[in-house]
Amino acid sequence: MSNIKKIILDHSQLNLTINRLCFEIIENHISNIENSVLVGMQPRGINLAARIHQILEKNTRKKIKNGNLDTTFFRDDFRRREDILIPKKTSIDFTLESKNIILIDDVLYTGRSVRSALDALISFGRPKSVELLVLIDRRFSRELPIQPKYIGKSIDVIENEYVVVSWEDTEPTVTLLNEQI
Amino acid sequence: MKHLSVNHLLGINELSQEDIQLIFHMADSFNEVLNRPIKKVPTLRDVTVANLFFESSTRTKISFELAEKRLSADIVNFAANLSSLSKGESLIDTVNNILAMRVDVVVLRHPNPGAAYFLSKNVDSVIINAGDGCHEHPSQALLDSYSIQQKLGSIKNKKILIVGDIKHSRVALSNILCLQKLGAKVRVCGPSTLIPKFLTNMNVEVSFDIKDSLKWCDVANILRIQIERQNLNFFPSSREYAMLFGVNKKILDNINKDILILHPGPINRGVEVTSDVVDSNKSIILDQVSNGVAIRMAILYLLSAKMKSKY
């Protein structure tokens, strides 16, 4: 790809980062991990959530619930775009009432998707707490007061650059692109 | 993803196959929303919908109203018998007055064919046809096809039978158009007085033999016999209709084939279909009702998405 500006995390760095995030979760949740659930945000957060879910279950030897959340109907840009917003699948077949939720996305940018996810979560019950986990935090580009608790890596990126995690590859990496592909 | 090709839902005739599949895709998402503990999303919170029903309706009206409420739209309801229409006001004046109150979407049921089309040309808001005389009832056809697709996986090359009063039925016409656009083979069956001649031009098979037709089909959509039109003597009696065209368990057992049974409601139990069929596991009549809300949410969502934002 010609528009690759730089590699932010190569495959082994990505694995290390995800493992560290998992141990941070375990450190904070181990006393009551049965009450913790993972929720991956559609479309790209679900891959990270699935990886984290696998590692957490392996390391804690406990069953942990993992769901996917689409936030389309809660977004604030309906009727403000040229294209139409088509939702992906939401699959949360358990209640979130009184649960400690770890909301997971791959890249945090303006914070607007997370805002809509917070609203969407409430449809499944009133959680005890919600924490945000992101693989990449694009600092200084937030448009809403949203702050992640678990951060893989913080980067400073200008507006026209894009961060992409290649989940579909056998050895995924995180790259910075000059323009959106 | 592309928008719907239409700005109003006037009939299935104006929709493309892609439009229908887009509506079905959105309905899948709304079905998931309707299974959540809290079944409401804020998407249409800045949209006002007027439900104008110039003809009586139970489930279509409730279904649209519920769909609008689930999407957080504001609603005004209008019933013809309680309005200024009885004082001689014309349709266009009534609607213009309602629109002057800044209504974005109008859901219209009217006894005259073409009423929705007429409104769409004369007022500046989104029109959804909820039944116009003997012409079309697009949302019903969409939910029927969606329910069939949900059960059978696909509609393409499936054999669908529509039984009953085809002549007066907007459900029949919209269903034929929708099913054919999705690649189904359609046959109608009913008394010859209730089968319009133009059907042969629409590539629809016509039969007067219910047993043979049931043997042929994968799905049977049984329409209501419109008892209110009985004084016109299209057939001698409800009893004779039940004997010649009624679907009952005995006939279905003899055929020994898995047929899905649909009915748009309201059902005359014992006339066009017996209770043991309505309440059997072959019937997806209640799925049709649940899917109706999801389909109407999809229609409202997709048409509203094309309106300009007010900000």
PDB file of N, CA and C in Angstrom, chain A residues 69-70 72-76 78-92 95 115 119-120 122-125, chain B residues 1-3 22 25-26 29-30 32-33 36-38 40-47 301-302 304-305 307-311:
ATOM      1  N   LEU A  69     -21.984  -4.798  19.953  1.00  0.00           N
ATOM      2  CA  LEU A  69     -22.976  -3.716  20.011  1.00  0.00           C
ATOM      3  C   LEU A  69     -22.851  -2.825  18.781  1.00  0.00           C
ATOM      4  N   ASP A  70     -23.984  -2.626  18.088  1.00  0.00           N
ATOM      5  CA  ASP A  70     -24.017  -1.659  16.998  1.00  0.00           C
ATOM      6  C   ASP A  70     -24.724  -0.404  17.509  1.00  0.00           C
ATOM      7  N   THR A  72     -25.677   2.337  15.542  1.00  0.00           N
ATOM      8  CA  THR A  72     -26.223   3.163  14.446  1.00  0.00           C
ATOM      9  C   THR A  72     -27.444   3.990  14.839  1.00  0.00           C
ATOM     10  N   PHE A  73     -28.409   3.348  15.527  1.00  0.00           N
ATOM     11  CA  PHE A  73     -29.667   4.050  15.805  1.00  0.00           C
ATOM     12  C   PHE A  73     -29.513   5.113  16.894  1.00  0.00           C
ATOM     13  N   PHE A  74     -28.359   5.152  17.530  1.00  0.00           N
ATOM     14  CA  PHE A  74     -28.127   6.114  18.606  1.00  0.00           C
ATOM     15  C   PHE A  74     -27.157   7.216  18.190  1.00  0.00           C
ATOM     16  N   ARG A  75     -26.715   7.194  16.939  1.00  0.00           N
ATOM     17  CA  ARG A  75     -25.726   8.165  16.491  1.00  0.00           C
ATOM     18  C   ARG A  75     -26.323   9.568  16.364  1.00  0.00           C
ATOM     19  N   ASP A  76     -25.449  10.566  16.367  1.00  0.00           N
ATOM     20  CA  ASP A  76     -25.945  11.944  16.305  1.00  0.00           C
ATOM     21  C   ASP A  76     -25.840  12.529  14.897  1.00  0.00           C
ATOM     22  N   PHE A  78     -27.499  11.157  12.066  1.00  0.00           N
ATOM     23  CA  PHE A  78     -28.572  10.683  11.180  1.00  0.00           C
ATOM     24  C   PHE A  78     -29.152  11.890  10.432  1.00  0.00           C
ATOM     25  N   ARG A  79     -29.349  11.785   9.154  1.00  0.00           N
ATOM     26  CA  ARG A  79     -29.848  12.853   8.262  1.00  0.00           C
ATOM     27  C   ARG A  79     -28.857  14.009   8.119  1.00  0.00           C
ATOM     28  N   ARG A  80     -27.604  13.791   8.458  1.00  0.00           N
ATOM     29  CA  ARG A  80     -26.600  14.829   8.260  1.00  0.00           C
ATOM     30  C   ARG A  80     -25.508  14.331   7.319  1.00  0.00           C
ATOM     31  N   ARG A  81     -25.733  13.192   6.684  1.00  0.00           N
ATOM     32  CA  ARG A  81     -24.715  12.605   5.814  1.00  0.00           C
ATOM     33  C   ARG A  81     -25.319  12.329   4.446  1.00  0.00           C
ATOM     34  N   GLU A  82     -24.463  12.187   3.462  1.00  0.00           N
ATOM     35  CA  GLU A  82     -24.913  11.866   2.118  1.00  0.00           C
ATOM     36  C   GLU A  82     -25.336  10.407   2.006  1.00  0.00           C
ATOM     37  N   ASP A  83     -24.543   9.514   2.604  1.00  0.00           N
ATOM     38  CA  ASP A  83     -24.863   8.089   2.517  1.00  0.00           C
ATOM     39  C   ASP A  83     -25.803   7.700   3.660  1.00  0.00           C
ATOM     40  N   ILE A  84     -26.329   6.497   3.569  1.00  0.00           N
ATOM     41  CA  ILE A  84     -27.272   6.050   4.588  1.00  0.00           C
ATOM     42  C   ILE A  84     -26.534   5.194   5.617  1.00  0.00           C
ATOM     43  N   LEU A  85     -26.950   5.304   6.873  1.00  0.00           N
ATOM     44  CA  LEU A  85     -26.314   4.512   7.925  1.00  0.00           C
ATOM     45  C   LEU A  85     -26.980   3.144   7.997  1.00  0.00           C
ATOM     46  N   ILE A  86     -26.226   2.110   7.688  1.00  0.00           N
ATOM     47  CA  ILE A  86     -26.763   0.748   7.724  1.00  0.00           C
ATOM     48  C   ILE A  86     -26.123   0.020   8.903  1.00  0.00           C
ATOM     49  N   PRO A  87     -26.935  -0.477   9.820  1.00  0.00           N
ATOM     50  CA  PRO A  87     -26.358  -1.097  11.018  1.00  0.00           C
ATOM     51  C   PRO A  87     -25.718  -2.459  10.768  1.00  0.00           C
ATOM     52  N   LYS A  88     -24.770  -2.809  11.631  1.00  0.00           N
ATOM     53  CA  LYS A  88     -24.235  -4.176  11.695  1.00  0.00           C
ATOM     54  C   LYS A  88     -24.997  -4.895  12.811  1.00  0.00           C
ATOM     55  N   LYS A  89     -24.609  -6.136  13.031  1.00  0.00           N
ATOM     56  CA  LYS A  89     -25.392  -6.961  13.953  1.00  0.00           C
ATOM     57  C   LYS A  89     -25.074  -6.640  15.421  1.00  0.00           C
ATOM     58  N   THR A  90     -26.117  -6.494  16.209  1.00  0.00           N
ATOM     59  CA  THR A  90     -25.947  -6.431  17.663  1.00  0.00           C
ATOM     60  C   THR A  90     -26.251  -7.806  18.216  1.00  0.00           C
ATOM     61  N   SER A  91     -25.353  -8.352  19.041  1.00  0.00           N
ATOM     62  CA  SER A  91     -25.684  -9.639  19.670  1.00  0.00           C
ATOM     63  C   SER A  91     -25.297  -9.578  21.148  1.00  0.00           C
ATOM     64  N   ILE A  92     -26.242  -9.127  21.925  1.00  0.00           N
ATOM     65  CA  ILE A  92     -26.072  -9.142  23.382  1.00  0.00           C
ATOM     66  C   ILE A  92     -27.270  -9.927  23.916  1.00  0.00           C
ATOM     67  N   THR A  95     -28.458  -9.885  30.030  1.00  0.00           N
ATOM     68  CA  THR A  95     -28.767  -8.562  30.571  1.00  0.00           C
ATOM     69  C   THR A  95     -27.479  -7.866  31.034  1.00  0.00           C
ATOM     70  N   ARG A 115     -20.022   7.836  22.743  1.00  0.00           N
ATOM     71  CA  ARG A 115     -21.200   8.513  23.320  1.00  0.00           C
ATOM     72  C   ARG A 115     -22.467   7.745  22.925  1.00  0.00           C
ATOM     73  N   ASP A 119     -25.309   5.328  25.284  1.00  0.00           N
ATOM     74  CA  ASP A 119     -26.775   5.381  25.223  1.00  0.00           C
ATOM     75  C   ASP A 119     -27.353   4.014  24.867  1.00  0.00           C
ATOM     76  N   ALA A 120     -26.739   3.358  23.869  1.00  0.00           N
ATOM     77  CA  ALA A 120     -27.261   2.074  23.391  1.00  0.00           C
ATOM     78  C   ALA A 120     -27.184   1.007  24.483  1.00  0.00           C
ATOM     79  N   ILE A 122     -27.676   1.169  27.593  1.00  0.00           N
ATOM     80  CA  ILE A 122     -28.733   1.271  28.608  1.00  0.00           C
ATOM     81  C   ILE A 122     -29.983   0.477  28.197  1.00  0.00           C
ATOM     82  N   SER A 123     -30.127   0.212  26.865  1.00  0.00           N
ATOM     83  CA  SER A 123     -31.279  -0.591  26.407  1.00  0.00           C
ATOM     84  C   SER A 123     -31.221  -2.017  26.925  1.00  0.00           C
ATOM     85  N   PHE A 124     -30.068  -2.431  27.419  1.00  0.00           N
ATOM     86  CA  PHE A 124     -29.916  -3.824  27.865  1.00  0.00           C
ATOM     87  C   PHE A 124     -29.856  -3.910  29.390  1.00  0.00           C
ATOM     88  N   GLY A 125     -30.208  -2.833  30.078  1.00  0.00           N
ATOM     89  CA  GLY A 125     -30.191  -2.831  31.542  1.00  0.00           C
ATOM     90  C   GLY A 125     -29.286  -1.728  32.057  1.00  0.00           C
TER      91      GLY A 125
ATOM     92  N   MET B   1     -23.463   2.677   1.384  1.00  0.00           N
ATOM     93  CA  MET B   1     -24.709   2.036   0.956  1.00  0.00           C
ATOM     94  C   MET B   1     -25.654   3.091   0.354  1.00  0.00           C
ATOM     95  N   LYS B   2     -26.377   2.688  -0.682  1.00  0.00           N
ATOM     96  CA  LYS B   2     -27.255   3.622  -1.377  1.00  0.00           C
ATOM     97  C   LYS B   2     -28.586   3.773  -0.653  1.00  0.00           C
ATOM     98  N   HIS B   3     -29.206   4.955  -0.816  1.00  0.00           N
ATOM     99  CA  HIS B   3     -30.539   5.195  -0.260  1.00  0.00           C
ATOM    100  C   HIS B   3     -31.583   4.422  -1.061  1.00  0.00           C
ATOM    101  N   LEU B  22     -33.158  -3.882   0.754  1.00  0.00           N
ATOM    102  CA  LEU B  22     -32.659  -2.914   1.745  1.00  0.00           C
ATOM    103  C   LEU B  22     -33.649  -2.798   2.915  1.00  0.00           C
ATOM    104  N   HIS B  25     -33.263  -5.863   5.000  1.00  0.00           N
ATOM    105  CA  HIS B  25     -32.024  -5.830   5.775  1.00  0.00           C
ATOM    106  C   HIS B  25     -32.203  -4.962   7.024  1.00  0.00           C
ATOM    107  N   MET B  26     -32.853  -3.798   6.831  1.00  0.00           N
ATOM    108  CA  MET B  26     -33.085  -2.920   7.986  1.00  0.00           C
ATOM    109  C   MET B  26     -34.061  -3.574   8.967  1.00  0.00           C
ATOM    110  N   SER B  29     -32.417  -5.673  11.530  1.00  0.00           N
ATOM    111  CA  SER B  29     -31.847  -4.897  12.643  1.00  0.00           C
ATOM    112  C   SER B  29     -32.939  -4.460  13.614  1.00  0.00           C
ATOM    113  N   PHE B  30     -34.078  -4.029  13.067  1.00  0.00           N
ATOM    114  CA  PHE B  30     -35.149  -3.557  13.957  1.00  0.00           C
ATOM    115  C   PHE B  30     -35.779  -4.719  14.724  1.00  0.00           C
ATOM    116  N   GLU B  32     -34.117  -7.129  15.926  1.00  0.00           N
ATOM    117  CA  GLU B  32     -33.203  -7.291  17.075  1.00  0.00           C
ATOM    118  C   GLU B  32     -33.509  -6.225  18.128  1.00  0.00           C
ATOM    119  N   VAL B  33     -33.739  -4.973  17.679  1.00  0.00           N
ATOM    120  CA  VAL B  33     -34.071  -3.886  18.618  1.00  0.00           C
ATOM    121  C   VAL B  33     -35.349  -4.245  19.392  1.00  0.00           C
ATOM    122  N   ARG B  36     -34.954  -6.308  22.521  1.00  0.00           N
ATOM    123  CA  ARG B  36     -34.194  -5.798  23.661  1.00  0.00           C
ATOM    124  C   ARG B  36     -35.134  -5.531  24.834  1.00  0.00           C
ATOM    125  N   PRO B  37     -34.585  -5.493  26.061  1.00  0.00           N
ATOM    126  CA  PRO B  37     -35.430  -5.127  27.198  1.00  0.00           C
ATOM    127  C   PRO B  37     -36.072  -3.745  27.002  1.00  0.00           C
ATOM    128  N   ILE B  38     -35.295  -2.783  26.485  1.00  0.00           N
ATOM    129  CA  ILE B  38     -35.867  -1.473  26.146  1.00  0.00           C
ATOM    130  C   ILE B  38     -35.901  -1.395  24.628  1.00  0.00           C
ATOM    131  N   LYS B  40     -36.819   0.827  22.451  1.00  0.00           N
ATOM    132  CA  LYS B  40     -36.948   2.152  21.838  1.00  0.00           C
ATOM    133  C   LYS B  40     -35.573   2.685  21.452  1.00  0.00           C
ATOM    134  N   VAL B  41     -35.470   3.284  20.266  1.00  0.00           N
ATOM    135  CA  VAL B  41     -34.232   3.943  19.856  1.00  0.00           C
ATOM    136  C   VAL B  41     -34.558   5.403  19.519  1.00  0.00           C
ATOM    137  N   PRO B  42     -33.590   6.313  19.674  1.00  0.00           N
ATOM    138  CA  PRO B  42     -33.913   7.744  19.538  1.00  0.00           C
ATOM    139  C   PRO B  42     -33.829   8.293  18.115  1.00  0.00           C
ATOM    140  N   THR B  43     -33.719   7.427  17.103  1.00  0.00           N
ATOM    141  CA  THR B  43     -33.338   7.857  15.750  1.00  0.00           C
ATOM    142  C   THR B  43     -34.247   8.950  15.166  1.00  0.00           C
ATOM    143  N   LEU B  44     -35.564   8.826  15.315  1.00  0.00           N
ATOM    144  CA  LEU B  44     -36.474   9.791  14.675  1.00  0.00           C
ATOM    145  C   LEU B  44     -37.026  10.807  15.682  1.00  0.00           C
ATOM    146  N   ARG B  45     -36.207  11.165  16.679  1.00  0.00           N
ATOM    147  CA  ARG B  45     -36.761  12.046  17.728  1.00  0.00           C
ATOM    148  C   ARG B  45     -37.096  13.438  17.216  1.00  0.00           C
ATOM    149  N   ASP B  46     -36.559  13.828  16.049  1.00  0.00           N
ATOM    150  CA  ASP B  46     -36.917  15.147  15.505  1.00  0.00           C
ATOM    151  C   ASP B  46     -37.872  15.042  14.313  1.00  0.00           C
ATOM    152  N   VAL B  47     -38.578  13.923  14.234  1.00  0.00           N
ATOM    153  CA  VAL B  47     -39.514  13.717  13.121  1.00  0.00           C
ATOM    154  C   VAL B  47     -40.939  13.618  13.677  1.00  0.00           C
ATOM    155  N   TYR B 301     -37.550   4.581   8.814  1.00  0.00           N
ATOM    156  CA  TYR B 301     -36.127   4.923   8.947  1.00  0.00           C
ATOM    157  C   TYR B 301     -35.538   5.309   7.587  1.00  0.00           C
ATOM    158  N   LEU B 302     -35.795   4.462   6.589  1.00  0.00           N
ATOM    159  CA  LEU B 302     -35.168   4.680   5.278  1.00  0.00           C
ATOM    160  C   LEU B 302     -35.718   5.918   4.573  1.00  0.00           C
ATOM    161  N   SER B 304     -37.111   8.554   6.150  1.00  0.00           N
ATOM    162  CA  SER B 304     -36.689   9.732   6.935  1.00  0.00           C
ATOM    163  C   SER B 304     -35.234  10.066   6.655  1.00  0.00           C
ATOM    164  N   ALA B 305     -34.417   9.045   6.396  1.00  0.00           N
ATOM    165  CA  ALA B 305     -32.996   9.265   6.152  1.00  0.00           C
ATOM    166  C   ALA B 305     -32.785  10.141   4.920  1.00  0.00           C
ATOM    167  N   MET B 307     -34.752  12.682   4.108  1.00  0.00           N
ATOM    168  CA  MET B 307     -35.190  14.062   4.342  1.00  0.00           C
ATOM    169  C   MET B 307     -33.985  14.888   4.771  1.00  0.00           C
ATOM    170  N   LYS B 308     -34.006  16.154   4.416  1.00  0.00           N
ATOM    171  CA  LYS B 308     -32.920  17.048   4.825  1.00  0.00           C
ATOM    172  C   LYS B 308     -33.028  17.331   6.318  1.00  0.00           C
ATOM    173  N   SER B 309     -31.871  17.461   6.966  1.00  0.00           N
ATOM    174  CA  SER B 309     -31.881  17.833   8.374  1.00  0.00           C
ATOM    175  C   SER B 309     -32.337  19.286   8.524  1.00  0.00           C
ATOM    176  N   LYS B 310     -32.969  19.591   9.657  1.00  0.00           N
ATOM    177  CA  LYS B 310     -33.472  20.955   9.864  1.00  0.00           C
ATOM    178  C   LYS B 310     -32.406  21.879  10.425  1.00  0.00           C
ATOM    179  N   TYR B 311     -31.245  21.325  10.755  1.00  0.00           N
ATOM    180  CA  TYR B 311     -30.239  22.160  11.428  1.00  0.00           C
ATOM    181  C   TYR B 311     -29.349  22.891  10.428  1.00  0.00           C
TER     182      TYR B 311
END
